[in-house]
Short mmCIF file of C-alpha atoms in Angstrom, two decimals:
data_model
loop_
_atom_site.label_atom_id
_atom_site.label_comp_id
_atom_site.label_asym_id
_atom_site.label_seq_id
_atom_site.Cartn_x
_atom_site.Cartn_y
_atom_site.Cartn_z
CA MET F 1 172.37 167.42 108.96
CA LYS F 2 171.28 165.07 111.70
CA GLY F 3 168.21 162.87 111.52
CA SER F 4 165.07 163.75 113.39
CA GLY F 5 165.67 161.30 116.25
CA ARG F 6 164.12 158.12 117.57
CA VAL F 7 160.51 157.05 117.53
CA THR F 8 159.09 157.48 121.03
CA PRO F 9 159.11 154.03 122.65
CA HIS F 10 156.03 152.38 124.09
CA PRO F 11 156.13 150.47 127.40
CA ARG F 12 156.99 146.79 127.44
CA THR F 13 156.79 144.38 130.35
CA PHE F 14 159.80 143.00 132.18
CA SER F 15 158.86 139.50 131.04
CA GLN F 16 159.24 140.71 127.45
CA LEU F 17 162.55 142.32 128.36
CA ARG F 18 163.84 138.97 129.63
CA LYS F 19 162.49 137.27 126.51
CA TYR F 20 164.43 139.58 124.20
CA GLU F 21 167.56 139.21 126.29
CA GLY F 22 167.30 135.44 126.11
CA VAL F 23 166.66 135.37 122.36
CA ASN F 24 169.22 137.88 121.24
CA GLY F 25 172.10 137.14 123.61
CA ILE F 26 174.87 139.09 125.27
CA GLY F 27 175.94 140.92 122.11
CA SER F 28 172.51 142.50 121.71
CA ARG F 29 172.39 143.60 125.34
CA ARG F 30 175.83 145.15 125.05
CA PHE F 31 174.78 147.10 121.96
CA ALA F 32 171.63 148.28 123.70
CA ILE F 33 173.47 149.38 126.81
CA ASN F 34 176.18 151.20 124.86
CA THR F 35 173.55 152.99 122.82
CA MET F 36 171.54 153.81 125.92
CA ASN F 37 174.55 155.40 127.57
CA HIS F 38 174.82 157.89 124.71
CA ARG F 39 171.13 158.64 124.27
CA CYS F 40 169.20 158.09 127.51
CA PRO F 41 168.95 160.18 130.68
CA THR F 42 170.99 159.04 133.67
CA SER F 43 169.04 160.72 136.46
CA LEU F 44 167.63 158.33 139.05
CA SER F 45 164.47 160.37 139.56
CA ILE F 46 161.34 158.26 139.26
CA GLY F 47 160.08 159.95 136.09
CA ARG F 48 163.39 159.72 134.27
CA LEU F 49 164.01 156.19 135.52
CA SER F 50 160.75 155.13 133.89
CA ILE F 51 161.86 156.66 130.60
CA LEU F 52 165.18 154.91 130.99
CA VAL F 53 163.53 151.49 131.46
CA PHE F 54 161.22 152.04 128.48
CA SER F 55 164.19 153.07 126.31
CA VAL F 56 166.16 149.95 127.22
CA VAL F 57 163.21 147.75 126.27
CA ALA F 58 162.77 149.62 123.01
CA LEU F 59 166.40 149.04 122.11
CA LEU F 60 166.13 145.36 122.90
CA THR F 61 162.99 145.14 120.78
CA SER F 62 164.75 146.73 117.82
CA SER F 63 167.53 144.17 118.16
CA ARG F 64 165.07 141.54 116.89
CA LEU F 65 165.84 142.83 113.41
CA GLY F 66 168.78 140.55 112.84
CA HIS F 67 171.29 141.94 115.33
CA ALA F 68 172.66 138.40 115.94
CA GLN F 69 174.60 138.51 112.68
CA THR F 70 178.10 137.73 113.86
CA GLU F 71 178.82 134.46 112.03
CA PRO F 72 181.14 133.46 110.50
CA SER F 73 184.25 134.81 112.18
CA PRO F 74 186.57 136.77 109.88
CA GLY F 75 189.18 134.01 110.14
CA THR F 76 186.81 131.51 108.52
CA ASP F 77 184.90 133.85 106.22
CA PRO F 78 185.04 132.30 102.71
CA ASN F 79 184.48 135.74 101.20
CA LEU F 80 187.93 136.77 102.39
CA SER F 81 189.55 134.30 99.99
CA HIS F 82 188.91 136.99 97.37
CA PRO F 83 190.73 140.34 97.25
CA THR F 84 189.07 142.55 99.84
CA ARG F 85 189.85 146.17 100.61
CA VAL F 86 188.49 148.86 102.89
CA VAL F 87 187.90 152.17 101.12
CA THR F 88 187.35 155.15 103.41
CA VAL F 89 186.31 158.66 102.44
CA LYS F 90 186.84 161.58 104.81
CA ARG F 91 183.88 163.88 105.28
CA ASN F 92 183.35 166.92 107.53
CA GLY F 93 184.65 165.54 110.82
CA TYR F 94 183.72 161.91 110.19
CA THR F 95 184.27 159.16 107.62
CA ILE F 96 182.25 156.66 105.61
CA SER F 97 183.71 153.33 104.48
CA GLY F 98 182.94 150.48 102.14
CA LEU F 99 184.23 146.91 101.96
CA VAL F 100 185.18 146.17 98.34
CA THR F 101 185.45 142.54 97.12
CA HIS F 102 186.22 141.22 93.63
CA LEU F 103 187.73 138.19 91.90
CA GLN F 104 191.49 137.80 91.96
CA ASP F 105 192.04 138.17 88.23
CA ALA F 106 189.28 140.69 87.53
CA LYS F 107 190.74 143.94 86.20
CA THR F 108 187.98 145.69 84.25
CA PHE F 109 184.61 146.11 85.91
CA LYS F 110 181.29 146.82 84.24
CA TYR F 111 178.95 146.37 87.21
CA ALA F 112 179.20 147.52 90.83
CA ILE F 113 176.83 146.27 93.53
CA ALA F 114 176.42 148.35 96.69
CA LEU F 115 175.11 146.24 99.59
CA PHE F 116 173.29 147.78 102.56
CA PRO F 117 173.12 145.23 105.43
CA GLY F 118 170.35 144.83 107.98
CA HIS F 119 170.00 146.03 111.55
CA PRO F 120 171.82 147.84 112.98
CA GLY F 121 173.67 148.64 109.74
CA ILE F 122 176.81 149.45 111.75
CA MET F 123 179.83 147.41 110.65
CA ARG F 124 182.55 149.49 112.36
CA LEU F 125 184.61 148.83 109.26
CA ARG F 126 188.36 149.35 109.64
CA GLU F 127 191.75 147.82 108.94
CA GLU F 128 193.96 146.26 111.62
CA ASN F 129 197.46 145.12 110.67
CA GLY F 130 196.51 145.41 107.04
CA GLN F 131 193.44 143.17 107.39
CA PRO F 132 189.78 144.23 107.16
CA LYS F 133 187.85 144.04 110.42
CA PHE F 134 184.11 144.47 110.67
CA GLU F 135 180.89 143.38 112.35
CA LEU F 136 177.71 141.88 110.81
CA GLN F 137 179.62 139.03 109.12
CA GLY F 138 176.49 136.87 109.39
CA ASN F 139 174.12 139.28 107.64
CA PHE F 140 172.61 137.78 104.48
CA LEU F 141 174.19 140.30 102.11
CA VAL F 142 177.55 140.32 103.89
CA ARG F 143 177.98 136.55 104.13
CA SER F 144 176.80 135.88 100.55
CA ARG F 145 178.63 138.69 98.78
CA ARG F 146 181.06 136.37 96.97
CA HIS F 147 178.19 134.95 94.91
CA TRP F 148 177.87 138.27 93.06
CA LEU F 149 181.41 138.09 91.77
CA ASP F 150 182.50 137.43 88.22
CA GLU F 151 185.13 138.89 85.92
CA GLU F 152 183.15 142.12 85.43
CA THR F 153 181.36 142.60 88.78
CA LEU F 154 182.55 143.91 92.15
CA VAL F 155 180.65 144.36 95.38
CA VAL F 156 180.82 147.03 98.09
CA VAL F 157 179.28 146.60 101.54
CA VAL F 158 178.40 150.10 102.76
CA ASP F 159 178.96 150.91 106.43
CA ALA F 160 177.15 153.57 108.43
CA PRO F 161 178.99 156.91 108.65
CA SER F 162 181.40 156.84 111.58
CA ASP F 163 179.53 159.52 113.53
CA GLU F 164 176.40 157.31 113.38
CA TRP F 165 178.02 154.24 114.92
CA THR F 166 176.16 154.79 118.18
CA TRP F 167 172.64 155.00 116.75
CA PHE F 168 172.05 154.72 113.00
CA SER F 169 168.41 155.76 112.95
CA GLN F 170 166.12 155.29 109.99
CA GLN F 171 165.26 158.98 110.11
CA PHE F 172 168.91 159.85 109.52
CA ARG F 173 168.94 157.59 106.48
CA GLU F 174 166.26 159.80 104.92
CA THR F 175 168.39 162.95 105.14
CA PRO F 176 170.25 164.64 102.28
CA ARG F 177 173.45 164.28 104.29
CA TYR F 178 173.23 160.49 104.18
CA GLY F 179 172.54 160.58 100.46
CA ALA F 180 175.62 162.75 99.97
CA ASP F 181 177.74 160.46 102.15
CA VAL F 182 176.84 157.40 100.09
CA GLU F 183 177.43 159.31 96.87
CA ALA F 184 180.90 160.43 98.00
CA LEU F 185 181.92 156.88 98.92
CA LEU F 186 180.66 155.23 95.77
CA LYS F 187 182.05 157.91 93.47
CA GLU F 188 185.47 157.37 95.02
CA ILE F 189 185.18 153.61 94.55
CA GLY F 190 183.96 154.17 91.02
CA ARG F 191 186.97 156.36 90.34
CA ARG F 192 189.43 153.80 91.73
CA TYR F 193 187.93 150.85 89.88
CA SER F 194 186.66 152.64 86.75
CA VAL F 195 183.07 151.49 87.18
CA GLU F 196 179.91 153.56 86.73
CA ASP F 197 177.01 151.06 86.60
CA TRP F 198 175.67 150.90 90.17
CA THR F 199 172.97 148.69 91.67
CA PHE F 200 171.89 149.28 95.28
CA VAL F 201 170.79 146.20 97.26
CA GLY F 202 169.33 146.38 100.76
CA THR F 203 168.08 143.69 103.12
CA SER F 204 165.75 143.98 106.11
CA GLU F 205 166.39 147.40 107.71
CA GLY F 206 169.04 147.92 105.04
CA SER F 207 166.17 148.21 102.58
CA VAL F 208 165.50 151.62 104.17
CA SER F 209 169.12 152.65 103.57
CA ALA F 210 169.14 151.40 99.98
CA PHE F 211 165.80 152.98 99.09
CA HIS F 212 166.65 156.44 100.37
CA ALA F 213 170.24 156.37 99.09
CA ALA F 214 168.90 155.46 95.64
CA ARG F 215 166.09 158.01 95.83
CA MET F 216 168.60 160.78 96.54
CA ASN F 217 171.15 159.67 93.91
CA PRO F 218 169.21 159.18 90.67
CA GLN F 219 172.26 160.21 88.64
CA LEU F 220 174.34 157.43 90.21
CA VAL F 221 172.19 154.32 90.66
CA ARG F 222 170.55 152.45 87.78
CA ARG F 223 168.86 149.66 89.73
CA THR F 224 167.61 148.99 93.25
CA ILE F 225 166.89 145.57 94.76
CA LEU F 226 165.06 145.40 98.09
CA THR F 227 165.18 142.04 99.88
CA ALA F 228 163.32 140.93 103.02
CA SER F 229 162.22 144.54 103.15
CA LEU F 230 161.19 146.34 106.32
CA PHE F 231 157.64 147.34 105.45
CA ARG F 232 156.30 148.13 108.93
CA PRO F 233 157.40 150.61 111.60
CA THR F 234 159.77 149.44 114.34
CA ARG F 235 161.42 151.08 117.32
CA ASN F 236 164.13 152.44 115.04
CA GLY F 237 161.78 154.23 112.65
CA PRO F 238 158.98 153.90 110.07
CA GLY F 239 160.64 151.41 107.74
CA LEU F 240 159.23 151.73 104.23
CA SER F 241 155.70 152.29 105.50
CA ALA F 242 155.52 155.95 104.48
CA VAL F 243 157.86 156.15 101.48
CA LYS F 244 156.69 157.56 98.16
CA LEU F 245 157.58 154.78 95.77
CA ASP F 246 157.27 157.00 92.72
CA GLU F 247 160.21 159.10 94.00
CA LEU F 248 162.54 156.24 93.10
CA SER F 249 163.66 156.65 89.49
CA ALA F 250 165.91 153.57 89.36
CA GLN F 251 164.61 150.21 88.18
CA LEU F 252 163.25 148.26 91.15
CA LEU F 253 163.06 144.56 91.99
CA TRP F 254 161.51 143.20 95.17
CA VAL F 255 162.95 139.91 96.50
CA HIS F 256 161.27 138.09 99.37
CA HIS F 257 161.10 134.63 100.92
CA GLU F 258 157.57 133.27 100.98
CA ASP F 259 158.09 131.96 104.52
CA ASP F 260 159.76 135.05 106.00
CA PRO F 261 158.74 134.73 109.67
CA CYS F 262 159.51 138.30 110.76
CA PRO F 263 156.31 140.26 111.54
CA TYR F 264 157.82 143.50 110.19
CA THR F 265 158.79 141.97 106.82
CA SER F 266 155.91 139.70 105.85
CA TYR F 267 155.54 138.16 102.40
CA ARG F 268 151.99 139.50 102.22
CA ASP F 269 153.36 143.04 102.56
CA ALA F 270 155.93 142.28 99.85
CA GLN F 271 153.10 141.35 97.50
CA GLU F 272 151.26 144.55 98.36
CA PHE F 273 154.29 146.79 97.84
CA SER F 274 154.99 145.07 94.53
CA ARG F 275 151.41 145.75 93.47
CA ARG F 276 151.51 149.39 94.61
CA SER F 277 154.84 150.10 92.95
CA ARG F 278 153.97 148.11 89.81
CA LYS F 279 157.40 146.52 90.07
CA PRO F 280 158.21 142.80 89.96
CA LEU F 281 158.52 140.52 92.97
CA LEU F 282 160.93 137.59 92.93
CA THR F 283 159.61 134.96 95.36
CA VAL F 284 162.05 132.60 97.06
CA ARG F 285 161.00 129.27 98.58
CA GLY F 286 162.81 126.48 100.38
CA GLY F 287 166.08 126.50 102.25
CA GLY F 288 166.48 126.08 105.97
CA PRO F 289 166.49 124.86 108.61
CA GLY F 290 166.63 128.19 110.36
CA ARG F 291 167.90 129.12 113.79
CA GLY F 292 167.59 132.12 116.04
CA ASP F 293 164.85 134.69 116.45
CA VAL F 294 162.37 135.13 113.60
CA CYS F 295 163.81 138.49 112.48
CA GLN F 296 167.43 137.39 112.55
CA ALA F 297 169.75 136.48 109.72
CA PHE F 298 169.74 132.67 109.87
CA THR F 299 166.05 132.09 109.15
CA ALA F 300 164.03 132.44 105.97
CA HIS F 301 164.23 136.17 106.71
CA GLY F 302 167.92 135.88 105.80
CA PHE F 303 167.41 133.37 102.94
CA VAL F 304 169.26 130.69 104.89
CA ALA F 305 170.47 127.81 102.68
CA VAL F 306 169.24 129.52 99.51
CA GLU F 307 171.71 132.41 99.55
CA ARG F 308 173.58 131.46 96.39
CA GLU F 309 170.47 130.83 94.31
CA THR F 310 168.93 134.12 95.44
CA VAL F 311 172.05 136.15 94.67
CA MET F 312 172.52 134.49 91.27
CA ALA F 313 168.94 135.35 90.33
CA MET F 314 169.46 138.98 91.37
CA ARG F 315 172.72 139.16 89.42
CA SER F 316 170.94 137.81 86.34
CA TRP F 317 168.35 140.60 86.60
CA VAL F 318 171.10 143.21 86.91
CA LYS F 319 172.78 142.00 83.74
CA THR F 320 169.79 141.14 81.56
CA GLY F 321 166.85 143.13 82.88
CA ALA F 322 164.74 139.96 82.65
CA VAL F 323 162.82 139.11 85.82
CA PRO F 324 163.93 135.65 86.98
CA ALA F 325 161.46 132.88 87.63
CA ASP F 326 160.53 132.31 91.25
CA LEU F 327 163.00 130.14 93.15
CA GLY F 328 162.49 126.91 95.06
CA ARG F 329 159.79 124.33 95.41
#
């Protein structure tokens, strides 16, 4: 079943349009234009042209949420020094894939970590000449995935379903179909690697994916970790602003950088959601220096320069259930 569609965009000025183009770069504009071509009207009538302009600006605004996540290149990605495999499950006319990584000598796995990357959540995961190819290499969860690994732990980065590669809306991520897609992928990976203990981890807009996938799969997931969470509505949907936290049966840990500069993912909101859910908040401090727009992956929003410490603390919670001490200064 398809999601309910996009949030209706509000007008933005052309000066803001140029600002977002300058901040986010050619890659973001290309994504916006490709998406626009599939979703926006093409008529040159005045009324429709206005809608078209507003839609372009909305797409560029949503690209603030970490779309510039293309570093490092696959050829220099240190994660690829570990065995890495693309697992793809066929669905009804589309597929869903995951990128599995584990240590070279690991044979028996007790823990599996499913990672849901930030905006746009579209990796276009595939194999070319026997090698994995994918986008979002610079996303916090994608670039730091090797730090989860030990002799009993594997990680899976979850891609958007292939029929959602044009526009992976937050509303779609709330649907039973998405929950079933994630379940089908992870059950297949669990079958291949003989692992049943799943933890879902989302970052930024991926927190929306992880929350709803966990909410809809209580029989599968034991723990959920939400990092740099998207608490406020954006052009791509409501974020976590309207979720019913008590619908999540899995154990929950919030992880947030105290200096997260993104206005949609503030530390103050993390404190409030921790209070409302009565679930612990792991606070991260330090790191940097950052670069790029405030909502992108190489700032405190993406735990830059404290990736390893943050992941190790999360892994400790997965294995022991003990809430780690806050990190940093």
